XYZ file of C-alpha atoms in Angstrom:
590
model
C 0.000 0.000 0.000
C 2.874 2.306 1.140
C 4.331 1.968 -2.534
C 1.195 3.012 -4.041
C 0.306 6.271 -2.473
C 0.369 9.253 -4.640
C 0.150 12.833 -3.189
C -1.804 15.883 -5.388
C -1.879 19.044 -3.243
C -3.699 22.216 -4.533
C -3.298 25.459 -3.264
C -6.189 27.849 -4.449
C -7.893 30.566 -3.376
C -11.724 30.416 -3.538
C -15.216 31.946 -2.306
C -17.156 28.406 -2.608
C -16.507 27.113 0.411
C -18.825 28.707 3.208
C -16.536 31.452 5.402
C -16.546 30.453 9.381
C -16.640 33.059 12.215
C -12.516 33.317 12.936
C -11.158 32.385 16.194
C -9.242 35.011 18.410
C -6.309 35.457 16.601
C -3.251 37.034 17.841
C -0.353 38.847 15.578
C 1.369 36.919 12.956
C -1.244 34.241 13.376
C -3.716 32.315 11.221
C -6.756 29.865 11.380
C -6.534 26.538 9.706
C -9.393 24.310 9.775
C -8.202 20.668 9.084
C -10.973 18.414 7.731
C -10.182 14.370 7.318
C -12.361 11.858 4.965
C -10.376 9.155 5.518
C -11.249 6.521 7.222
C -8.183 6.648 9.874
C -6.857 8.566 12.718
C -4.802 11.371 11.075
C -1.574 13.158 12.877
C -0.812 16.626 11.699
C 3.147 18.100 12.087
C 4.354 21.317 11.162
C 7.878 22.319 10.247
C 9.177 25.979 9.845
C 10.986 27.043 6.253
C 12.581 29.168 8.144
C 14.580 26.350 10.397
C 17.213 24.346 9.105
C 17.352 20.797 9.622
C 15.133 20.466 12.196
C 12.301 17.833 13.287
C 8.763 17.863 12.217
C 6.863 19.162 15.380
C 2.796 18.096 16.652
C -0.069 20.040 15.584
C -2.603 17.387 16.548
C -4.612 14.635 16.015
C -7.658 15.110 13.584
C -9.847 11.972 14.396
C -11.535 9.765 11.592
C -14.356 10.434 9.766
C -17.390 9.510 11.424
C -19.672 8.606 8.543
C -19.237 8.386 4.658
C -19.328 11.853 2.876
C -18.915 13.431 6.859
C -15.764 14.789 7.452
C -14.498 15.320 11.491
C -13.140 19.020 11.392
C -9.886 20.369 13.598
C -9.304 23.926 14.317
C -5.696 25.120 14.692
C -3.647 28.016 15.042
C -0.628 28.054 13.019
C 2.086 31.483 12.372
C 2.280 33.363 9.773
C 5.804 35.094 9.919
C 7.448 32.177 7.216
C 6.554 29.613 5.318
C 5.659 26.588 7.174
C 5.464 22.618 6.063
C 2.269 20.293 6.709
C 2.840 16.970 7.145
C -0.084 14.755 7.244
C 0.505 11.248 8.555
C -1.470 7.939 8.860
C -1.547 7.173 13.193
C -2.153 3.555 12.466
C 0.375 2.978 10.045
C 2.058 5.776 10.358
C 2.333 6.299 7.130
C 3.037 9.587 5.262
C -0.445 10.926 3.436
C 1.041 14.252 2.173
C 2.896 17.308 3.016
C 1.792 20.879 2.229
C 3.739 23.545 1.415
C 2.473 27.747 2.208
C 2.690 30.709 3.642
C -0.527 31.740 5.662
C -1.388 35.251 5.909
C -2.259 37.431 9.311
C -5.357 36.348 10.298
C -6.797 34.499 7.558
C -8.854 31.387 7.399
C -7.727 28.252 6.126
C -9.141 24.987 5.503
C -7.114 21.898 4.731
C -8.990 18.959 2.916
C -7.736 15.630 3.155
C -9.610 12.794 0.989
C -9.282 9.765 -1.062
C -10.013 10.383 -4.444
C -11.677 7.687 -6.670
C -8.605 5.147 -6.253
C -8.529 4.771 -2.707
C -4.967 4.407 -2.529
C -4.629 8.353 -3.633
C -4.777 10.753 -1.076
C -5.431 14.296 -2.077
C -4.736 17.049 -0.188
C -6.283 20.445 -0.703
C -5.445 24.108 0.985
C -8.108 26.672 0.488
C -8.211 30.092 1.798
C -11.598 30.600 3.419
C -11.313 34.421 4.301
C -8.318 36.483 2.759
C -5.661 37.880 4.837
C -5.181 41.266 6.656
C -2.706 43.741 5.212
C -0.219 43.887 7.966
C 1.812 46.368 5.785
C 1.401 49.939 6.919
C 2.424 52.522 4.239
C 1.220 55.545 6.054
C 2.010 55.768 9.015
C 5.190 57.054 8.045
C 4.138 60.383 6.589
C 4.414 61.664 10.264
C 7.899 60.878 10.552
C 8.788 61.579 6.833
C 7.323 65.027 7.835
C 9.332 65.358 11.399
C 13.215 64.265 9.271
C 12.631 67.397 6.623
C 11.925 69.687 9.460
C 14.801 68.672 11.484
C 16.989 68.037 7.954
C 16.184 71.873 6.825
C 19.346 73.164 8.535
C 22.860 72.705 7.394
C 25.051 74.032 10.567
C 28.809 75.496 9.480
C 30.273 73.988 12.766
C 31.237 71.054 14.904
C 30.947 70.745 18.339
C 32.432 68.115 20.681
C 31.198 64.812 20.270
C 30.203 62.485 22.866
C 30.855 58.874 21.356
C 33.805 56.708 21.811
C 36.288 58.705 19.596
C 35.376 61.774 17.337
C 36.291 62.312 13.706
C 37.731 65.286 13.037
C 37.672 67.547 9.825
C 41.705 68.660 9.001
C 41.588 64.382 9.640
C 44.735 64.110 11.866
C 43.370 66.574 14.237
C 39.967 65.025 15.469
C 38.655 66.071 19.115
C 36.901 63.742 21.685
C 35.699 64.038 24.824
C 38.404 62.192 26.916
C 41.406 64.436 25.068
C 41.695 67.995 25.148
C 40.593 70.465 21.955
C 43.201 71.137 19.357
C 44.470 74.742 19.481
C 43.053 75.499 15.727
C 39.562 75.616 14.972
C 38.620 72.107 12.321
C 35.970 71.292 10.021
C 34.625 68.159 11.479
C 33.536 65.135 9.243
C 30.123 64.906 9.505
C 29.674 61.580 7.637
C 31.183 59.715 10.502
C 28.007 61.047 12.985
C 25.615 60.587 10.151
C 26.773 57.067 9.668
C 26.402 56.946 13.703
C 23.388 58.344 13.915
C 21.871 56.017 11.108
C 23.349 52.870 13.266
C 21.509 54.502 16.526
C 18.578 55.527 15.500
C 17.650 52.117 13.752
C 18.905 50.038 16.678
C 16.277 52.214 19.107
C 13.800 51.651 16.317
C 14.447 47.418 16.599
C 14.730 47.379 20.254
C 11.632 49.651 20.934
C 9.572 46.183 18.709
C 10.269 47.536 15.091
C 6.297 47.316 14.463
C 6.567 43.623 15.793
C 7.581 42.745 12.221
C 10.141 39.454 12.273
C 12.430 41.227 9.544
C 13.391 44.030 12.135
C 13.969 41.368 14.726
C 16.977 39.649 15.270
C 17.623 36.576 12.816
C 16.799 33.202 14.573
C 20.618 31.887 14.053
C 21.932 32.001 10.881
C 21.292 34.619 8.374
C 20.714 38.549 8.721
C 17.738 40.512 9.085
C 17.969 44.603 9.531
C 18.390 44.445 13.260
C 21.383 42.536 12.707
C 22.984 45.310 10.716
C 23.416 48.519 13.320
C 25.373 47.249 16.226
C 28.193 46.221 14.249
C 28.134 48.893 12.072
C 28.394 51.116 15.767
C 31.388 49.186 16.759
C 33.385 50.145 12.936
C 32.470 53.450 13.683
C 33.668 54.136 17.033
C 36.700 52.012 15.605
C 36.948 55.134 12.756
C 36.788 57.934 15.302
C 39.199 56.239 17.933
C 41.683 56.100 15.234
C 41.263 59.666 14.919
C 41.230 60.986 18.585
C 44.479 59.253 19.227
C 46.015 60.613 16.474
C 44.813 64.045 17.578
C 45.761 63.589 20.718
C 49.198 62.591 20.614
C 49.646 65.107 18.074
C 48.697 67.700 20.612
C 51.360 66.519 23.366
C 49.770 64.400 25.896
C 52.002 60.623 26.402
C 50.602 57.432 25.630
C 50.375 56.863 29.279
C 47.954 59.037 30.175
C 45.807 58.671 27.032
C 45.565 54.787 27.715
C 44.384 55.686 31.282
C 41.629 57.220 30.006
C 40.821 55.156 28.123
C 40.961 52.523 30.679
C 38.939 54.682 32.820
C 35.871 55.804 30.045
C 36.063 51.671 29.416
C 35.305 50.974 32.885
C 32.569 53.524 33.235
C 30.929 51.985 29.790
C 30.998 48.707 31.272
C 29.483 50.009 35.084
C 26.531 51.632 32.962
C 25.967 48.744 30.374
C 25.461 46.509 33.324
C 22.808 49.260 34.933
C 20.553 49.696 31.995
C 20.541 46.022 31.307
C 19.460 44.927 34.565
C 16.224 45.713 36.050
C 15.107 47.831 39.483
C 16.838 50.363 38.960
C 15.753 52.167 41.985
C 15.935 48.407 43.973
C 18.978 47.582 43.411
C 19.772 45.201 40.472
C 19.087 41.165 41.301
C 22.863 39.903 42.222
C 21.663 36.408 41.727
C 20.454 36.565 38.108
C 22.457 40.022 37.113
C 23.297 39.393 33.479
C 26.701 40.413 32.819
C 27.429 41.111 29.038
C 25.658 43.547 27.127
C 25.764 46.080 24.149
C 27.592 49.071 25.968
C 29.901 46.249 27.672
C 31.190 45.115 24.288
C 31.554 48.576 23.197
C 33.459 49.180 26.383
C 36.057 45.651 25.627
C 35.908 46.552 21.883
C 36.858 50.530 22.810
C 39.788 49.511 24.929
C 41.083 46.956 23.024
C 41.828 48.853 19.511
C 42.423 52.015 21.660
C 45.173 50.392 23.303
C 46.767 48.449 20.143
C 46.816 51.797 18.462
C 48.866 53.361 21.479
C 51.258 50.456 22.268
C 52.076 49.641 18.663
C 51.739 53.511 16.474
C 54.904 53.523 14.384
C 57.331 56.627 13.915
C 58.011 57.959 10.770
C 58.914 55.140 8.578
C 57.529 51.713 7.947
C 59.510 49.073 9.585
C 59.268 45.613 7.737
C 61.934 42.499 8.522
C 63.713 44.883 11.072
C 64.293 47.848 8.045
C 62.982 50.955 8.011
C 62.259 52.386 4.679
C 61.914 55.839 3.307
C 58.482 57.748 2.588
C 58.569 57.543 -0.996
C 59.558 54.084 -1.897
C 57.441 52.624 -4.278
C 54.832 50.792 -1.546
C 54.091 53.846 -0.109
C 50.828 53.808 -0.956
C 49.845 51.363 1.319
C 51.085 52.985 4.196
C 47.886 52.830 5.813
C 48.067 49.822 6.445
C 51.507 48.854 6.347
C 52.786 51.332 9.449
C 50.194 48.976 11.533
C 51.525 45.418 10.775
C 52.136 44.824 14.430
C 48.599 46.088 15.030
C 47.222 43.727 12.412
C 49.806 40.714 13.812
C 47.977 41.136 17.310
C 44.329 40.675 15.536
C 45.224 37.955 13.852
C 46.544 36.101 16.752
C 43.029 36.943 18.408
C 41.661 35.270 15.117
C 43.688 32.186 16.060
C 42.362 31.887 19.448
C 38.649 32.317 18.393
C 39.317 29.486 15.796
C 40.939 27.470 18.378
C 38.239 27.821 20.840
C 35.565 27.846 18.494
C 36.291 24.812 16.606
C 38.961 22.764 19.147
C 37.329 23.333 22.740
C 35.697 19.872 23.759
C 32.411 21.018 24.537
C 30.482 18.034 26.268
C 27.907 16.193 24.740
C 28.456 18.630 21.614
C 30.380 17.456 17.990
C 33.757 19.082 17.601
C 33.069 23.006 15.991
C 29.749 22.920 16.515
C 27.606 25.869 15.585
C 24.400 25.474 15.603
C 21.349 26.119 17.583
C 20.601 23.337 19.688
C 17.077 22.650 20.392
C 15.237 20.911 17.496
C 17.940 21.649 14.919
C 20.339 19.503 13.400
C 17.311 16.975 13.469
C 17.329 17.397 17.298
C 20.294 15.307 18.290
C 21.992 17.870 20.130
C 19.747 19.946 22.159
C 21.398 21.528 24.873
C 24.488 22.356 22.682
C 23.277 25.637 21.568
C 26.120 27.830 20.371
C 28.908 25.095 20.845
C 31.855 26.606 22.241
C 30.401 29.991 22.578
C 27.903 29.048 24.945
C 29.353 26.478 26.799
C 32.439 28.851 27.550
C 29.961 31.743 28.593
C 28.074 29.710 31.176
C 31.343 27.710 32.122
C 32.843 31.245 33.309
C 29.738 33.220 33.886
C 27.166 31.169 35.374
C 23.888 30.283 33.577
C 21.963 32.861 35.517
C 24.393 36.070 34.472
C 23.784 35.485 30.663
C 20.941 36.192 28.632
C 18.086 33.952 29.256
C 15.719 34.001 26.347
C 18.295 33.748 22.940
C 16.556 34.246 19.594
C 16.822 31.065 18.686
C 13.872 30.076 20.931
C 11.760 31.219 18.437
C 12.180 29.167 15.411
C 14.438 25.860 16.916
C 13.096 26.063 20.337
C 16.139 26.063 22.071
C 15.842 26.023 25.984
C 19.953 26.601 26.942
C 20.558 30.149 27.963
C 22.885 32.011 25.231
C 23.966 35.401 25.224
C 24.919 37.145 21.770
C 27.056 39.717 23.485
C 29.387 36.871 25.432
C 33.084 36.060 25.427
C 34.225 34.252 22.226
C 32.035 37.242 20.436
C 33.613 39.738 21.872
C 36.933 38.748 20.410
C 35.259 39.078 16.763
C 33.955 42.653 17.900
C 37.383 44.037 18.094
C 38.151 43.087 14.743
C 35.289 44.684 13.473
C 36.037 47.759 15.552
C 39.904 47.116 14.348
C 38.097 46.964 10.624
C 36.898 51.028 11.358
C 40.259 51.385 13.023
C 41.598 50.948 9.463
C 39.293 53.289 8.224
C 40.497 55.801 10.262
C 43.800 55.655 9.352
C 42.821 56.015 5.538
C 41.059 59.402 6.623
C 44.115 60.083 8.622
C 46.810 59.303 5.248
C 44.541 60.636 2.745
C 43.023 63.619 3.781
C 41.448 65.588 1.038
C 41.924 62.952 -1.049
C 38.527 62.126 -1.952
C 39.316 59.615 -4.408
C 42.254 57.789 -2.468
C 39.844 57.706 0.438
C 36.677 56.002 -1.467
C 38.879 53.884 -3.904
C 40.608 52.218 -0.622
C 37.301 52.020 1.159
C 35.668 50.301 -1.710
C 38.608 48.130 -1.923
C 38.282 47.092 1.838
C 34.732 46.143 1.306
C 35.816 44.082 -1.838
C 38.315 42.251 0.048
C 36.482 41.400 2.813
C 32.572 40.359 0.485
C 35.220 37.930 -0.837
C 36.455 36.437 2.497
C 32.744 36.145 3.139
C 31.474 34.423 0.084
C 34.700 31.792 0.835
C 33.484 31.062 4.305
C 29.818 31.174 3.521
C 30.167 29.482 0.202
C 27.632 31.682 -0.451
C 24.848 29.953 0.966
C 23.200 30.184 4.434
C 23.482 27.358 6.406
C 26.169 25.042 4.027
C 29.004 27.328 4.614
C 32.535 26.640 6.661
C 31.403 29.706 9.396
C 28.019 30.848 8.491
C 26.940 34.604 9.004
C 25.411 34.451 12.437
C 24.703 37.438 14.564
C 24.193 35.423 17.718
C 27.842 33.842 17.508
C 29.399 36.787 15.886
C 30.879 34.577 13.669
C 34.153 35.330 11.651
C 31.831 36.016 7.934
C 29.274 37.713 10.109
C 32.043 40.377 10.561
C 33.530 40.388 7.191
C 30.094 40.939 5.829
C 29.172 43.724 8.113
C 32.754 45.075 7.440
C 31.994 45.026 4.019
C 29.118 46.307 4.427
C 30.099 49.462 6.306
C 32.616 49.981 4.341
C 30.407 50.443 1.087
C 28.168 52.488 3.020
C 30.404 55.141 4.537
C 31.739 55.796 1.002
C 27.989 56.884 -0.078
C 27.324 58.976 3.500
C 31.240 60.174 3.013
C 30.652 61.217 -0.462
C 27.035 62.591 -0.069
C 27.860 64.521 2.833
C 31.326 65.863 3.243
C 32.297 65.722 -0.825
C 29.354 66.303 -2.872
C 27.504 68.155 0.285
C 24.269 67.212 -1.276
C 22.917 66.245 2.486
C 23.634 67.640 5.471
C 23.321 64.254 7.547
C 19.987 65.794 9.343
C 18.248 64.187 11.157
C 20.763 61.383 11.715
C 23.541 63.621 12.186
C 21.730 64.603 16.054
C 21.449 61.424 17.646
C 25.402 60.497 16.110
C 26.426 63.353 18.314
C 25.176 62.893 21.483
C 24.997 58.365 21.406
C 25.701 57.590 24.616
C 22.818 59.660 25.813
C 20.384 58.212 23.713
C 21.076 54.776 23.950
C 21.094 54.922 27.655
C 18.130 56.924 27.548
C 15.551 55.018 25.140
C 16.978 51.797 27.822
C 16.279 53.155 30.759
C 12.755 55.088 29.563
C 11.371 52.364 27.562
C 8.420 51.994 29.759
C 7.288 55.412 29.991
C 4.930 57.941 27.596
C 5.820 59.161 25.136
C 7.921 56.318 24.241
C 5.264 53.581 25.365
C 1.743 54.197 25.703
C -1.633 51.431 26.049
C -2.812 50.444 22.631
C -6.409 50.174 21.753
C -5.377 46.467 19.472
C -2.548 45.594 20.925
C -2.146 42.841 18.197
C -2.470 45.203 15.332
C 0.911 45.815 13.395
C -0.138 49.224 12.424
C -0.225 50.434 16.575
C 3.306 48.573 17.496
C 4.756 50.456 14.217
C 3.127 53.568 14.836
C 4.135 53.515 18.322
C 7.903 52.248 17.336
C 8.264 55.029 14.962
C 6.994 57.831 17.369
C 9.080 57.146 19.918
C 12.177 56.848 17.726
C 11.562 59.739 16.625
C 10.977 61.612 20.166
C 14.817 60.736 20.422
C 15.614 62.558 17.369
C 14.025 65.371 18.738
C 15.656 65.596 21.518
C 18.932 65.128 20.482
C 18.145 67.688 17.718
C 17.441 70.115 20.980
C 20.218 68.949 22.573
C 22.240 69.854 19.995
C 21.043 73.441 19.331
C 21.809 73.878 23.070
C 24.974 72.735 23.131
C 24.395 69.811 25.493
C 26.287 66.327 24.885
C 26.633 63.968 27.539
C 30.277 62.965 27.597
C 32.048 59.767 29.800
């Protein structure tokens, strides 16, 4: 019998089938009515598209027909954020009937028909769309904020004023202010691409973490893979990488010792860290919960990332000349042009020996219960053999040295592969990769710094960066998601994940660069206000999250429209206020 069942699933949309009254449907949800002529006990699985090798999970039992030409009827609730895969199987025999391939809509009504068709040995298997889906799209509630950006983006201001992030570009390049190193003596034109590119990072990253209109594409990816929230953070580490490359340079130029620059830095690093671990933890006013108090976080990486390139550019900043094999060559020989990155070889020496150890660790630590190198998700992934290996080495070294309690408790990967193992996508082995990407805007720095005025050295090297590096991706990725040596993964912070995003920024400052400081077609407004005064509005959109008129209660709160509307709003409050900020001269600087 098994040999001779045939499968013929349809997928049509029709309005002859009666409509039912939906069920209470939540967002990113559907109703599926499954109705069963057979004359057996039929089990119903489901399977995400969107997870990778993973088991078939339970929907239910629809029972047996009760009479000829009387179908018994199941109602079920099933998600609508990816495609998802029916599997319809026999309970005696367990047989497979068919498997159905869609994408539901928000809060439409299904019905799945399974029968026999004149040969009782063919089961057919039809999907029909009782009641069409909701629009979950909304296309106007951003004529509000479209409105707010030209209002605040009318102004083009003729000066720079000190800048609160991690490092500060500066105009004349080598001469770049911040706020742990005194002003030069000689008034600059600051680049204002580098806090436009800033401000672009920020403001998205308080749009995703404020719900992003509960929309899965401005959530973070489930493991492997990239969605827009995966973008900003990374692209903030390059760029305080860029603008620490600059203050140092300014501020050695303008007398102060190595010493005392890398106790400041030292010092802003450990008052980064102090504050990461306050907004991060809840009770503020109470106290914060010692016995669960998570420990990494966003401003705590920035704070590891910070010191670490700050302090390989202070302990290994050539001279003069470019020393290579223990000789010191003169300015104009014929490799000068790739001084920039030749004066920094024992810079780049140190980062790769950080490479090494993440390799190491990543692929060589014996991780118990877990394959050699693995990287996956745990949970029902890899066809659910390893379950409580989620993030191999990563994780296991994270709750090995923090304690399960101090990491993040509810990973994304709950979502999709149902992972239970704690996992936090700011821990240890991550961190390491986060200084290369801040090394990565490190670089970039240093072509500002070599170049200046140079508009076409500067781009041309840029672009060339970003080459490089989209080719050391598509070799570890081998171009594909999940079949790659190291796939892009935001969770581990994988090696590719941080030449793509490298290669990304690097592509992307050359358009703000060129837009804003060569062509001057824009003057970075509205981004350009929150880039100036980060640390303020990061902390601030954490720690006021709760309160109006960044949150307020929604009449449906399971309508898209409300969550984006809401989202959008209170991104945009933080513009504004930065934007004030800014006319009043106030930056908040550590």
């Amino acid at each position: 019998f098994s040999g001779s069942v045939s499968v013929c699933v349809s997928v049509y949309f029709s309005a002859r089938h009666p409509r039912r009254k939906a069920a209470t449907l939540k967002m990113d949800e559907a109703s599926l009515t499954v109705n069963n002529e057979l004359d057996s006990e039929m089990f119903v699985s489901w399977l995400s598209d969107h997870c990778y090798q993973c088991v078939y999970q339970p929907l239910g039992v629809v029972p047996a027909r009760p009479a000829p030409g009387v179908p018994s009827s199941v109602d079920f609730t099933v998600g609508t954020q990816h495609g998802i895969n029916l599997q319809m199987n026999s309970s005696a025999l367990n047989l497979e009937l068919c498997t159905v391939q869609f994408h539901f809509g928000e809060h439409g009504n299904y019905s799945l028909w399974v029968k026999n068709l004149n040969d009782s040995s063919v089961v057919n298997c039809s999907l029909v769309t009782d009641t069409e889906p909701v629009s979950s799209y909304l296309r106007n509630s951003c004529f509000l904020i479209h409105n707010l950006m030209l209002r605040l983006g009318n102004s083009m201001e003729t000066e720079r004023l000190i800048n609160s992030e991690l490092g500060s570009p500066g105009g004349i390049v080598e001469t770049a202010t911040d706020s742990i190193l005194p002003n030069p003596a000689s008034p600059i034109r600051r680049l204002r691409s580098l806090d436009t590119f800033r401000g672009i990072s920020l403001v998205i990253m308080v749009f995703v973490n404020y719900g992003g209109g509960r929309y899965w594409f401005f959530r973070h990816e489930s493991w492997n893979g990239l969605t827009v929230a995966d973008l900003v953070f990374p692209w903030f580490v390059f760029i305080m990488g860029t603008s620490t490359s600059l203050s140092v340079s300014s501020a050695l130029r303008s007398g102060l010792t190595r010493f005392s620059l890398f106790a400041k830095v030292l010092w802003r690093s450990t008052q980064l860290f102090l504050i990461g671990v306050f907004v991060i933890n809840p009770n503020y006013c109470q106290g914060p919960p010692w016995d669960t108090l998570r420990i990494p976080g966003v401003l705590q990486r920035l704070a590891f990332s910070y010191l670490a390139v700050a302090a390989l550019d202070l302990l290994t900043k050539p001279g003069g000349c470019i020393v290579v094999c223990g000789l010191c060559f003169a300015q104009d020989a014929w490799w000068h042009s790739a001084r920039d990155f030749l004066l920094y070889w024992p810079a780049w020496l140190c980062v790769v020996v950080l490479e090494t150890v993440w390799l190491c660790l990543t692929f060589l630590l014996p991780v118990p219960g877990c394959p050699g190198g693995y990287l996956g998700p745990g949970g029902i992934g890899d066809m659910g053999q390893y379950p409580n290996c989620t993030g191999g080495a990563a994780g296991y070294v994270d709750r090995w040295l923090l304690g399960e309690k101090h990491i993040y408790q509810t990973p994304s990967s709950r979502l999709i592969y149902m992972s239970h193992m704690p996992f936090d996508p700011e821990g240890v082995l991550g961190s390491i990769n986060s200084v290369l990407m801040a090394f990565l805007g490190l670089q970039a720095g240093k072509i500002l710094l070599h170049y200046k005025n140079q508009h076409s050295s500067i781009m041309s090297r840029f672009l060339i960066w970003g080459l490089v590096l989209g080719v050391i991706s598509a070799t570890l990725t081998k171009c594909s998601l999940n079949e790659g040596f190291i796939p892009v993964n935001k969770n581990l912070w994988s090696l590719s994940y941080v030449t793509t995003l490298g290669c990304f920024a690097f592509v992307f400052l050359v358009l703000v660069y060129y837009t804003v400081d060569v062509r001057k077609w824009w003057s970075g407004a509205p981004f350009f206000y929150p880039g100036m005064n980060s640390i303020l509005v990061y902390v601030g959109h954490e720690v006021l999250e709760e309160y109006f008129p960044f949150r307020w209660r929604m009449a449906n709160s399971q309508s898209h429209a409300e969550h984006l509307t809401q989202n959008l709003l209170a991104t945009s409050c933080w513009v504004l206020i930065s934007f004030v900020l800014y006319r009043k001269k106030i930056f908040w600087k550590i």
